[in-house]
Amino acid sequence: MEVRTRFAPSPTGYMHIGNLRTALYTYLLAKKNGGKFILRIEDTDQERYVEGAVDVIYKTLRDCGLNWDEGPDVGGDYGPYVQSERMGMFNEYAEELVKKGNAYYCFCTKERLEELAAVQKASNIMPMYDRHCRHLTQEEIDRNLAEGVPYVIRQAIPEEGSTTFHDEIYGDITVENSILDDQILLKTDGMPTYNFANVVDDHTMKITHVVRGNEYLSSAPKYNLLYEAFGWEPPMYIHVEHIMKDAQHKLAKRDGDASFQDLMEKGYMTEAVLNYILLLGWAPKGENEIFSLDEMIENFDISGISKSPAIFDPLKLKAINAHYVRALAPEKFAEIAKPYIRQTCKREDVDLDLLCSVLQPRAELFTDIPEQVDFIDSLPEYSLELYNNKKMKTNAETSLDALKKILPVLEGVSDFTQENVHDALFKLIETEGVKNGVILFPLRVALSGKQFTPGGGIEISVILGKEDALARIKKGIELLSAAQ
């Protein structure tokens, strides 16, 4: 049997992290088994349709390398792959179920259903349809149809017994039929509901495995009853747990939580985001957590999917992103980093390649770079409190002494290279018999007006150039002397 999986998003906005994870797991499951990954656009909910959202889906999947074997734009043997283009067949399938006795016409008005719901709510009864139209006589049904009374078609759930379905993560799950609602399959406008359309589409597209969020666990018994009514083989189900932003709250775009596009705009690398999403609910067998897409395919296994919700941890995402940033070839890092540098550093005399070589080993996000280098064009005003550092054992007095000793040393460096500046300063450190930080930390503060910088005082001196570096050291001496 060829494994055929599908990702079937609705074009209702940006790609949510949970949706992208579903796409990733679906893709990996297909490729791990040498199967096909199908993209299907489920656009029948026109009220929630967002213009341009289909293009966002295409771009996100392609950017992540999740290329589909069949889909709206590449074709295939089981199209159309846009649900609204498949409308002709759903009415036929719904009518087939009516003839078999597994579905029925429901002529209840909106007012009657609202009144029913109000009574059930007041009585603390679980809201569900009371099956009023299920027991109409054929004569009543024929009369209503002849008079053009609007109707929906509902699934006729067995009124007794139970339904069991199997999930690859949760095992066998049994549900009493009495708690299952007679869900609508075909709406009054002839459009199928999601729950009906996805069953028909999955069967007609020969989908063998369905990966989806576990909010659909409660609907799975109804799906299985539909498969059974048609005499079809149901697919293998893999229901995955939610992604949470904390122990109580789901990650949700409507609450302002990150979408894939948001993360891209924040400076995360696509490879890092995909790698992190993989780990939100799936655990590798070894200790390694860094995977290329090909390595994901090789290592992915359903048994690694957790039954527990995953917590979205921005710090871990940033750490994984840092790994990918630092693994870039230097020239590639420079290519990406230079536009960010130029947001705050406009000087033409700065060696950008040297600056990039200093930034890369410390970089986590490209969007952090502008703030990290904003001192290069001009020294910002800064508090002398920055010179006080317990770890470096420095204060205003020791810093003033250090800068006074650094100044003539750097003035004496004729060829102002990183190697020569390093040698001169470390010779001073050796002569003074002090820890490195006693000399280098005050130099960093004087040059940048910051406590934390990309690179230390040696690298910053060379990046600024001799003239500017000496001027900033003199400024530091002036400020510290005035405060004594």
CSV table of C-alpha atoms in Angstrom, one decimal:
chain,number,residue,atom,x,y,z
A,1,MET,CA,0.0,0.0,0.0
A,2,GLU,CA,1.3,3.4,-1.0
A,3,VAL,CA,1.3,5.8,2.0
A,4,ARG,CA,-0.7,9.0,1.0
A,5,THR,CA,-0.9,11.8,3.5
A,6,ARG,CA,-2.6,15.2,3.1
A,7,PHE,CA,-2.3,18.7,4.6
A,8,ALA,CA,-5.6,20.4,4.2
A,9,PRO,CA,-5.5,24.0,5.5
A,10,SER,CA,-8.2,26.5,5.3
A,11,PRO,CA,-7.2,29.9,3.7
A,12,THR,CA,-8.2,32.0,6.7
A,13,GLY,CA,-5.0,34.0,7.4
A,14,TYR,CA,-1.4,33.4,8.3
A,15,MET,CA,0.2,30.0,8.9
A,16,HIS,CA,-0.2,29.2,12.6
A,17,ILE,CA,2.6,27.3,14.3
A,18,GLY,CA,0.3,24.4,15.0
A,19,ASN,CA,-0.8,24.2,11.4
A,20,LEU,CA,2.8,24.2,10.2
A,21,ARG,CA,3.7,21.4,12.7
A,22,THR,CA,0.8,19.4,11.3
A,23,ALA,CA,2.1,20.0,7.8
A,24,LEU,CA,5.6,18.9,8.9
A,25,TYR,CA,4.5,15.7,10.6
A,26,THR,CA,2.3,14.9,7.6
A,27,TYR,CA,5.1,15.5,5.2
A,28,LEU,CA,7.6,13.5,7.3
A,29,LEU,CA,5.2,10.5,7.6
A,30,ALA,CA,4.8,10.4,3.8
A,31,LYS,CA,8.5,10.7,3.0
A,32,LYS,CA,9.6,8.3,5.7
A,33,ASN,CA,7.5,5.7,4.0
A,34,GLY,CA,8.3,6.6,0.4
A,35,GLY,CA,4.8,7.9,0.0
A,36,LYS,CA,3.0,11.0,-1.4
A,37,PHE,CA,2.4,14.3,0.4
A,38,ILE,CA,-0.8,16.0,-0.9
A,39,LEU,CA,-1.9,19.6,-0.4
A,40,ARG,CA,-5.6,20.2,-0.4
A,41,ILE,CA,-7.1,23.7,0.1
A,42,GLU,CA,-10.3,23.5,2.1
A,43,ASP,CA,-12.0,26.8,1.2
A,44,THR,CA,-15.7,26.1,1.6
A,45,ASP,CA,-16.0,28.4,4.7
A,46,GLN,CA,-16.3,31.5,2.6
A,47,GLU,CA,-17.1,33.7,5.6
A,48,ARG,CA,-13.6,33.1,7.0
A,49,TYR,CA,-11.8,33.2,3.7
A,50,VAL,CA,-8.9,35.7,3.6
A,51,GLU,CA,-7.7,37.1,0.2
A,52,GLY,CA,-4.1,36.1,-0.4
A,53,ALA,CA,-4.1,33.4,2.3
A,54,VAL,CA,-3.6,30.6,-0.3
A,55,ASP,CA,-0.5,32.2,-1.5
A,56,VAL,CA,0.7,32.4,2.1
A,57,ILE,CA,0.2,28.7,2.5
A,58,TYR,CA,2.1,28.0,-0.8
A,59,LYS,CA,5.0,30.3,0.2
A,60,THR,CA,5.3,29.0,3.8
A,61,LEU,CA,5.4,25.3,2.7
A,62,ARG,CA,7.9,26.0,-0.1
A,63,ASP,CA,10.1,28.2,2.2
A,64,CYS,CA,10.2,25.3,4.6
A,65,GLY,CA,11.0,22.7,1.9
A,66,LEU,CA,7.7,20.9,2.4
A,67,ASN,CA,7.0,20.4,-1.3
A,68,TRP,CA,3.8,18.6,-2.2
A,69,ASP,CA,3.5,15.8,-4.7
A,70,GLU,CA,0.0,16.6,-5.7
A,71,GLY,CA,-2.0,19.8,-5.2
A,72,PRO,CA,-3.9,22.7,-6.8
A,73,ASP,CA,-0.9,24.1,-8.7
A,74,VAL,CA,0.9,20.9,-9.5
A,75,GLY,CA,-2.0,18.7,-10.4
A,76,GLY,CA,-2.4,15.0,-9.8
A,77,ASP,CA,-4.7,12.0,-10.5
A,78,TYR,CA,-7.2,12.9,-7.8
A,79,GLY,CA,-8.0,16.5,-8.3
A,80,PRO,CA,-9.4,19.1,-8.1
A,81,TYR,CA,-7.4,19.8,-5.0
A,82,VAL,CA,-9.4,22.9,-4.0
A,83,GLN,CA,-12.5,21.9,-2.1
A,84,SER,CA,-14.8,24.5,-3.6
A,85,GLU,CA,-14.0,23.0,-7.0
A,86,ARG,CA,-15.3,19.6,-5.9
A,87,MET,CA,-18.8,20.7,-5.0
A,88,GLY,CA,-20.7,18.6,-7.6
A,89,MET,CA,-20.0,15.2,-5.9
A,90,PHE,CA,-20.9,16.0,-2.3
A,91,ASN,CA,-24.7,16.2,-2.9
A,92,GLU,CA,-24.6,12.8,-4.6
A,93,TYR,CA,-22.7,11.2,-1.7
A,94,ALA,CA,-25.1,12.8,0.9
A,95,GLU,CA,-28.2,11.5,-1.1
A,96,GLU,CA,-26.6,8.1,-1.2
A,97,LEU,CA,-26.5,8.0,2.6
A,98,VAL,CA,-30.1,9.1,2.8
A,99,LYS,CA,-31.1,6.2,0.6
A,100,LYS,CA,-29.1,3.8,2.8
A,101,GLY,CA,-30.8,5.2,5.9
A,102,ASN,CA,-27.6,6.6,7.3
A,103,ALA,CA,-28.7,10.2,6.8
A,104,TYR,CA,-31.9,12.1,6.6
A,105,TYR,CA,-33.5,15.4,5.6
A,106,CYS,CA,-33.9,17.9,8.4
A,107,PHE,CA,-36.4,20.8,7.8
A,108,CYS,CA,-36.1,22.4,11.2
A,109,THR,CA,-36.1,26.2,11.1
A,110,LYS,CA,-33.4,28.4,12.6
A,111,GLU,CA,-36.0,29.6,15.1
A,112,ARG,CA,-36.9,26.0,16.3
A,113,LEU,CA,-33.2,25.1,16.7
A,114,GLU,CA,-32.5,28.3,18.7
A,115,GLU,CA,-35.5,27.6,20.9
A,116,LEU,CA,-34.3,24.0,21.4
A,117,ALA,CA,-30.8,25.2,22.3
A,118,ALA,CA,-32.2,27.7,24.8
A,119,VAL,CA,-34.3,25.0,26.5
A,120,GLN,CA,-31.3,22.6,26.7
A,121,LYS,CA,-29.1,25.3,28.1
A,122,ALA,CA,-31.7,26.2,30.8
A,123,SER,CA,-32.0,22.5,31.7
A,124,ASN,CA,-28.3,21.9,31.8
A,125,ILE,CA,-28.6,19.4,29.0
A,126,MET,CA,-25.8,18.8,26.6
A,127,PRO,CA,-26.6,20.8,23.4
A,128,MET,CA,-27.4,18.5,20.5
A,129,TYR,CA,-30.1,18.0,17.9
A,130,ASP,CA,-33.2,16.2,19.2
A,131,ARG,CA,-33.6,14.2,16.0
A,132,HIS,CA,-37.1,15.6,15.4
A,133,CYS,CA,-37.0,15.2,11.6
A,134,ARG,CA,-35.4,11.8,11.8
A,135,HIS,CA,-38.8,10.3,12.5
A,136,LEU,CA,-40.8,12.1,9.8
A,137,THR,CA,-42.9,9.9,7.6
A,138,GLN,CA,-42.0,9.5,3.9
A,139,GLU,CA,-45.2,11.3,3.1
A,140,GLU,CA,-44.1,14.3,5.2
A,141,ILE,CA,-40.7,14.3,3.6
A,142,ASP,CA,-42.0,14.2,0.1
A,143,ARG,CA,-44.5,17.0,0.8
A,144,ASN,CA,-41.8,19.3,2.2
A,145,LEU,CA,-39.5,18.6,-0.7
A,146,ALA,CA,-42.3,19.2,-3.2
A,147,GLU,CA,-43.1,22.5,-1.5
A,148,GLY,CA,-39.4,23.6,-1.6
A,149,VAL,CA,-39.0,23.8,2.2
A,150,PRO,CA,-35.3,24.5,3.0
A,151,TYR,CA,-33.5,21.5,4.5
A,152,VAL,CA,-30.1,20.2,5.6
A,153,ILE,CA,-29.0,16.6,5.5
A,154,ARG,CA,-28.0,15.2,8.8
A,155,GLN,CA,-26.0,12.0,9.7
A,156,ALA,CA,-28.2,9.3,11.3
A,157,ILE,CA,-26.0,8.3,14.2
A,158,PRO,CA,-27.0,4.9,15.7
A,159,GLU,CA,-29.2,5.6,18.8
A,160,GLU,CA,-27.8,2.6,20.7
A,161,GLY,CA,-24.5,0.9,21.2
A,162,SER,CA,-21.0,2.4,20.9
A,163,THR,CA,-18.4,3.2,18.2
A,164,THR,CA,-14.8,2.4,18.5
A,165,PHE,CA,-11.9,3.9,16.5
A,166,HIS,CA,-8.2,3.4,16.6
A,167,ASP,CA,-5.6,6.2,16.9
A,168,GLU,CA,-1.9,5.5,16.5
A,169,ILE,CA,-1.1,7.6,19.5
A,170,TYR,CA,-4.0,7.0,21.9
A,171,GLY,CA,-4.9,3.4,20.9
A,172,ASP,CA,-8.5,2.2,20.7
A,173,ILE,CA,-11.1,4.8,21.9
A,174,THR,CA,-14.8,3.8,22.4
A,175,VAL,CA,-17.6,6.4,22.5
A,176,GLU,CA,-21.3,5.8,23.4
A,177,ASN,CA,-23.4,6.6,20.4
A,178,SER,CA,-26.0,8.3,22.6
A,179,ILE,CA,-23.7,11.3,23.2
A,180,LEU,CA,-23.0,11.8,19.4
A,181,ASP,CA,-24.9,14.5,17.7
A,182,ASP,CA,-26.6,13.9,14.3
A,183,GLN,CA,-24.3,16.3,12.6
A,184,ILE,CA,-25.1,18.3,9.5
A,185,LEU,CA,-23.5,16.8,6.4
A,186,LEU,CA,-25.0,19.1,3.7
A,187,LYS,CA,-26.1,22.7,4.5
A,188,THR,CA,-29.2,24.4,3.1
A,189,ASP,CA,-27.1,26.0,0.3
A,190,GLY,CA,-25.9,22.6,-0.8
A,191,MET,CA,-22.4,23.1,0.6
A,192,PRO,CA,-20.9,20.3,2.6
A,193,THR,CA,-19.8,20.8,6.2
A,194,TYR,CA,-16.1,20.3,7.0
A,195,ASN,CA,-16.8,17.0,8.8
A,196,PHE,CA,-18.5,15.6,5.7
A,197,ALA,CA,-16.3,17.0,3.0
A,198,ASN,CA,-13.0,15.9,4.5
A,199,VAL,CA,-14.3,12.3,4.8
A,200,VAL,CA,-15.4,12.2,1.2
A,201,ASP,CA,-12.2,14.0,0.0
A,202,ASP,CA,-9.9,11.7,2.0
A,203,HIS,CA,-11.5,8.6,0.5
A,204,THR,CA,-11.6,9.8,-3.1
A,205,MET,CA,-8.0,11.0,-2.8
A,206,LYS,CA,-7.0,7.6,-1.4
A,207,ILE,CA,-5.5,9.2,1.8
A,208,THR,CA,-4.1,6.4,4.0
A,209,HIS,CA,-2.9,8.4,7.0
A,210,VAL,CA,-4.5,11.6,8.6
A,211,VAL,CA,-2.5,13.8,11.0
A,212,ARG,CA,-4.5,16.4,12.8
A,213,GLY,CA,-5.0,18.1,16.1
A,214,ASN,CA,-6.6,16.2,18.9
A,215,GLU,CA,-9.5,18.6,19.0
A,216,TYR,CA,-10.8,16.3,16.3
A,217,LEU,CA,-10.8,13.3,18.5
A,218,SER,CA,-14.4,13.9,19.4
A,219,SER,CA,-15.4,13.9,15.8
A,220,ALA,CA,-13.5,10.7,14.8
A,221,PRO,CA,-16.4,8.3,15.8
A,222,LYS,CA,-18.7,10.2,13.4
A,223,TYR,CA,-16.1,10.0,10.7
A,224,ASN,CA,-15.8,6.2,11.2
A,225,LEU,CA,-19.5,5.8,11.1
A,226,LEU,CA,-19.5,7.6,7.7
A,227,TYR,CA,-16.8,5.4,6.4
A,228,GLU,CA,-18.7,2.4,7.6
A,229,ALA,CA,-21.9,3.6,6.0
A,230,PHE,CA,-20.2,4.0,2.7
A,231,GLY,CA,-18.4,0.7,3.0
A,232,TRP,CA,-15.0,2.4,2.9
A,233,GLU,CA,-11.8,1.7,4.8
A,234,PRO,CA,-11.0,4.5,7.2
A,235,PRO,CA,-7.5,6.0,7.2
A,236,MET,CA,-5.0,5.6,10.1
A,237,TYR,CA,-5.5,8.4,12.5
A,238,ILE,CA,-2.7,10.3,14.3
A,239,HIS,CA,-4.1,13.0,16.6
A,240,VAL,CA,-1.5,15.3,18.0
A,241,GLU,CA,-1.7,17.4,21.2
A,242,HIS,CA,-2.0,21.1,21.3
A,243,ILE,CA,0.9,23.6,21.4
A,244,MET,CA,0.5,25.7,24.6
A,245,LYS,CA,2.0,29.1,25.4
A,246,ASP,CA,1.8,28.1,29.1
A,247,ALA,CA,0.2,25.4,31.2
A,248,GLN,CA,-3.3,26.9,30.8
A,249,HIS,CA,-3.4,28.6,27.5
A,250,LYS,CA,-3.2,27.2,23.9
A,251,LEU,CA,-1.0,29.0,21.4
A,252,ALA,CA,-3.5,31.0,19.3
A,253,LYS,CA,-3.0,33.5,16.5
A,254,ARG,CA,-6.2,35.4,17.6
A,255,ASP,CA,-4.5,36.0,21.0
A,256,GLY,CA,-1.5,37.6,19.3
A,257,ASP,CA,0.7,34.5,19.5
A,258,ALA,CA,3.4,33.9,16.8
A,259,SER,CA,2.6,32.7,13.4
A,260,PHE,CA,5.4,31.5,11.1
A,261,GLN,CA,5.4,34.9,9.4
A,262,ASP,CA,5.8,36.7,12.7
A,263,LEU,CA,8.8,34.5,13.5
A,264,MET,CA,10.4,35.3,10.1
A,265,GLU,CA,9.9,39.0,10.7
A,266,LYS,CA,11.6,38.7,14.1
A,267,GLY,CA,14.7,37.4,12.4
A,268,TYR,CA,14.4,33.7,13.0
A,269,MET,CA,15.8,31.3,10.3
A,270,THR,CA,13.4,29.1,8.5
A,271,GLU,CA,15.5,26.0,9.2
A,272,ALA,CA,15.6,26.8,13.0
A,273,VAL,CA,11.8,27.3,13.2
A,274,LEU,CA,11.1,24.1,11.4
A,275,ASN,CA,13.6,22.2,13.6
A,276,TYR,CA,12.0,23.7,16.7
A,277,ILE,CA,8.5,22.9,15.6
A,278,LEU,CA,9.5,19.3,15.0
A,279,LEU,CA,10.3,19.1,18.8
A,280,LEU,CA,7.0,20.5,19.9
A,281,GLY,CA,5.4,17.2,20.6
A,282,TRP,CA,7.9,14.8,19.2
A,283,ALA,CA,11.0,13.4,20.9
A,284,PRO,CA,14.0,11.9,19.1
A,285,LYS,CA,15.4,8.6,20.3
A,286,GLY,CA,18.9,10.0,20.9
A,287,GLU,CA,20.1,13.2,22.6
A,288,ASN,CA,20.6,15.2,19.3
A,289,GLU,CA,17.9,17.8,18.7
A,290,ILE,CA,19.4,19.5,15.6
A,291,PHE,CA,18.0,18.0,12.4
A,292,SER,CA,18.1,19.0,8.8
A,293,LEU,CA,14.9,18.2,6.8
A,294,ASP,CA,16.5,15.1,5.4
A,295,GLU,CA,17.6,14.0,8.9
A,296,MET,CA,14.0,14.6,10.1
A,297,ILE,CA,12.7,12.2,7.5
A,298,GLU,CA,15.3,9.6,8.5
A,299,ASN,CA,14.6,9.9,12.2
A,300,PHE,CA,10.9,10.6,12.4
A,301,ASP,CA,8.7,7.9,13.9
A,302,ILE,CA,5.1,8.1,15.1
A,303,SER,CA,6.2,6.4,18.4
A,304,GLY,CA,8.0,9.6,19.3
A,305,ILE,CA,4.9,11.7,19.3
A,306,SER,CA,3.8,12.7,22.8
A,307,LYS,CA,0.4,12.5,24.4
A,308,SER,CA,1.1,15.6,26.4
A,309,PRO,CA,0.7,19.2,25.3
A,310,ALA,CA,3.9,21.0,24.2
A,311,ILE,CA,4.9,24.3,25.7
A,312,PHE,CA,6.2,26.9,23.3
A,313,ASP,CA,9.5,28.0,24.7
A,314,PRO,CA,10.9,31.2,23.1
A,315,LEU,CA,14.3,30.7,24.8
A,316,LYS,CA,14.7,27.2,23.3
A,317,LEU,CA,13.7,28.5,19.9
A,318,LYS,CA,16.3,31.3,20.2
A,319,ALA,CA,19.0,28.8,21.2
A,320,ILE,CA,18.2,26.6,18.2
A,321,ASN,CA,18.2,29.6,16.0
A,322,ALA,CA,21.6,30.6,17.4
A,323,HIS,CA,23.0,27.2,16.4
A,324,TYR,CA,21.8,27.7,12.8
A,325,VAL,CA,23.1,31.3,12.6
A,326,ARG,CA,26.6,30.3,13.9
A,327,ALA,CA,26.7,27.3,11.5
A,328,LEU,CA,26.3,29.5,8.4
A,329,ALA,CA,29.3,30.0,6.1
A,330,PRO,CA,30.9,33.3,7.0
A,331,GLU,CA,30.1,34.8,3.6
A,332,LYS,CA,26.4,33.7,3.9
A,333,PHE,CA,26.2,35.2,7.4
A,334,ALA,CA,27.7,38.5,6.1
A,335,GLU,CA,25.2,38.6,3.2
A,336,ILE,CA,22.3,38.3,5.6
A,337,ALA,CA,23.7,40.5,8.4
A,338,LYS,CA,24.9,43.5,6.4
A,339,PRO,CA,21.4,45.0,5.7
A,340,TYR,CA,20.7,44.7,9.5
A,341,ILE,CA,24.1,46.4,10.3
A,342,ARG,CA,23.3,49.2,7.9
A,343,GLN,CA,20.1,50.0,9.8
A,344,THR,CA,22.1,51.8,12.5
A,345,CYS,CA,25.7,51.7,11.2
A,346,LYS,CA,26.2,54.1,8.2
A,347,ARG,CA,29.9,54.7,8.4
A,348,GLU,CA,31.7,53.8,5.2
A,349,ASP,CA,35.1,53.3,6.8
A,350,VAL,CA,34.0,50.3,8.9
A,351,ASP,CA,35.2,46.9,7.8
A,352,LEU,CA,31.9,45.1,7.6
A,353,ASP,CA,33.4,41.7,7.1
A,354,LEU,CA,35.5,42.1,10.3
A,355,LEU,CA,32.3,43.3,12.1
A,356,CYS,CA,30.4,40.3,10.8
A,357,SER,CA,33.2,37.9,12.0
A,358,VAL,CA,32.8,39.4,15.5
A,359,LEU,CA,29.0,39.3,15.4
A,360,GLN,CA,28.5,35.7,14.1
A,361,PRO,CA,29.9,33.7,17.1
A,362,ARG,CA,27.6,35.7,19.4
A,363,ALA,CA,24.5,36.1,17.2
A,364,GLU,CA,21.1,34.6,18.1
A,365,LEU,CA,18.8,36.7,16.0
A,366,PHE,CA,19.6,38.9,13.0
A,367,THR,CA,17.0,41.5,14.2
A,368,ASP,CA,19.2,42.0,17.3
A,369,ILE,CA,22.1,43.3,15.2
A,370,PRO,CA,21.0,46.9,14.7
A,371,GLU,CA,20.9,47.6,18.4
A,372,GLN,CA,24.2,45.7,19.0
A,373,VAL,CA,26.1,48.0,16.6
A,374,ASP,CA,24.3,51.3,17.1
A,375,PHE,CA,27.3,52.7,19.0
A,376,ILE,CA,29.6,52.5,16.0
A,377,ASP,CA,28.6,55.7,14.2
A,378,SER,CA,28.7,57.8,17.4
A,379,LEU,CA,29.4,57.1,21.1
A,380,PRO,CA,26.1,57.3,23.0
A,381,GLU,CA,25.7,59.1,26.3
A,382,TYR,CA,26.2,56.5,29.0
A,383,SER,CA,26.2,56.2,32.8
A,384,LEU,CA,29.5,55.9,34.6
A,385,GLU,CA,27.8,53.1,36.6
A,386,LEU,CA,28.6,50.8,33.7
A,387,TYR,CA,32.3,50.8,34.8
A,388,ASN,CA,31.2,49.1,38.1
A,389,ASN,CA,31.4,45.4,37.5
A,390,LYS,CA,31.8,42.9,40.4
A,391,LYS,CA,32.7,40.0,38.1
A,392,MET,CA,35.5,42.0,36.4
A,393,LYS,CA,36.4,43.7,39.7
A,394,THR,CA,36.2,47.1,38.2
A,395,ASN,CA,34.9,50.5,39.4
A,396,ALA,CA,35.2,54.1,38.3
A,397,GLU,CA,38.6,54.5,40.0
A,398,THR,CA,40.2,51.3,38.6
A,399,SER,CA,38.6,52.0,35.2
A,400,LEU,CA,40.1,55.5,35.1
A,401,ASP,CA,43.5,54.1,35.9
A,402,ALA,CA,43.1,51.4,33.2
A,403,LEU,CA,42.1,53.8,30.5
A,404,LYS,CA,45.1,56.1,31.3
A,405,LYS,CA,47.4,53.2,30.9
A,406,ILE,CA,45.6,51.9,27.7
A,407,LEU,CA,45.8,55.2,25.9
A,408,PRO,CA,49.6,55.5,25.4
A,409,VAL,CA,49.8,51.8,24.6
A,410,LEU,CA,47.3,52.1,21.7
A,411,GLU,CA,48.8,55.3,20.6
A,412,GLY,CA,52.0,53.4,20.1
A,413,VAL,CA,50.4,50.8,17.8
A,414,SER,CA,51.3,52.0,14.3
A,415,ASP,CA,49.7,49.2,12.3
A,416,PHE,CA,46.3,49.1,14.0
A,417,THR,CA,45.4,45.4,13.3
A,418,GLN,CA,43.5,43.1,15.6
A,419,GLU,CA,46.7,41.0,16.2
A,420,ASN,CA,48.8,44.1,17.0
A,421,VAL,CA,46.2,45.6,19.3
A,422,HIS,CA,45.8,42.2,21.0
A,423,ASP,CA,49.5,41.8,21.6
A,424,ALA,CA,49.9,45.4,22.9
A,425,LEU,CA,47.1,45.1,25.4
A,426,PHE,CA,48.0,41.7,26.7
A,427,LYS,CA,51.6,42.9,27.2
A,428,LEU,CA,50.1,45.7,29.3
A,429,ILE,CA,48.0,43.2,31.3
A,430,GLU,CA,51.1,41.1,31.9
A,431,THR,CA,53.1,44.1,33.0
A,432,GLU,CA,50.4,45.2,35.4
A,433,GLY,CA,49.9,41.7,36.7
A,434,VAL,CA,46.1,42.0,36.6
A,435,LYS,CA,43.2,39.9,35.3
A,436,ASN,CA,42.2,40.5,31.7
A,437,GLY,CA,38.9,42.1,32.6
A,438,VAL,CA,40.5,44.9,34.7
A,439,ILE,CA,42.0,46.3,31.5
A,440,LEU,CA,39.6,45.1,28.8
A,441,PHE,CA,36.3,45.8,30.4
A,442,PRO,CA,36.8,49.5,30.9
A,443,LEU,CA,38.0,49.7,27.3
A,444,ARG,CA,34.8,48.0,26.1
A,445,VAL,CA,32.7,50.5,28.0
A,446,ALA,CA,34.7,53.5,26.9
A,447,LEU,CA,34.5,52.5,23.3
A,448,SER,CA,30.8,51.6,23.1
A,449,GLY,CA,29.0,53.1,26.1
A,450,LYS,CA,27.6,49.6,26.6
A,451,GLN,CA,28.1,46.8,29.0
A,452,PHE,CA,27.5,44.1,26.4
A,453,THR,CA,28.8,44.3,22.9
A,454,PRO,CA,29.5,42.0,19.9
A,455,GLY,CA,33.2,41.4,20.6
A,456,GLY,CA,35.4,42.8,23.3
A,457,GLY,CA,37.5,45.9,23.5
A,458,ILE,CA,40.2,44.6,21.2
A,459,GLU,CA,37.8,43.9,18.3
A,460,ILE,CA,35.8,47.1,18.8
A,461,SER,CA,39.0,49.2,18.8
A,462,VAL,CA,40.0,47.8,15.4
A,463,ILE,CA,36.4,48.1,14.0
A,464,LEU,CA,36.2,51.8,15.1
A,465,GLY,CA,39.7,52.5,13.8
A,466,LYS,CA,42.6,54.0,15.7
A,467,GLU,CA,41.5,57.7,15.6
A,468,ASP,CA,38.0,57.1,16.8
A,469,ALA,CA,39.1,54.5,19.4
A,470,LEU,CA,41.6,56.9,20.9
A,471,ALA,CA,39.1,59.7,20.9
A,472,ARG,CA,36.6,57.6,22.8
A,473,ILE,CA,39.2,56.5,25.3
A,474,LYS,CA,40.1,60.1,26.0
A,475,LYS,CA,36.4,60.9,26.4
A,476,GLY,CA,36.1,58.1,29.0
A,477,ILE,CA,39.1,59.5,30.9
A,478,GLU,CA,37.6,62.9,30.8
A,479,LEU,CA,34.2,61.7,32.2
A,480,LEU,CA,35.7,59.6,34.9
A,481,SER,CA,38.2,62.3,35.9
A,482,ALA,CA,35.4,64.8,36.2
A,483,ALA,CA,33.4,62.5,38.5
A,484,GLN,CA,36.3,61.9,40.9
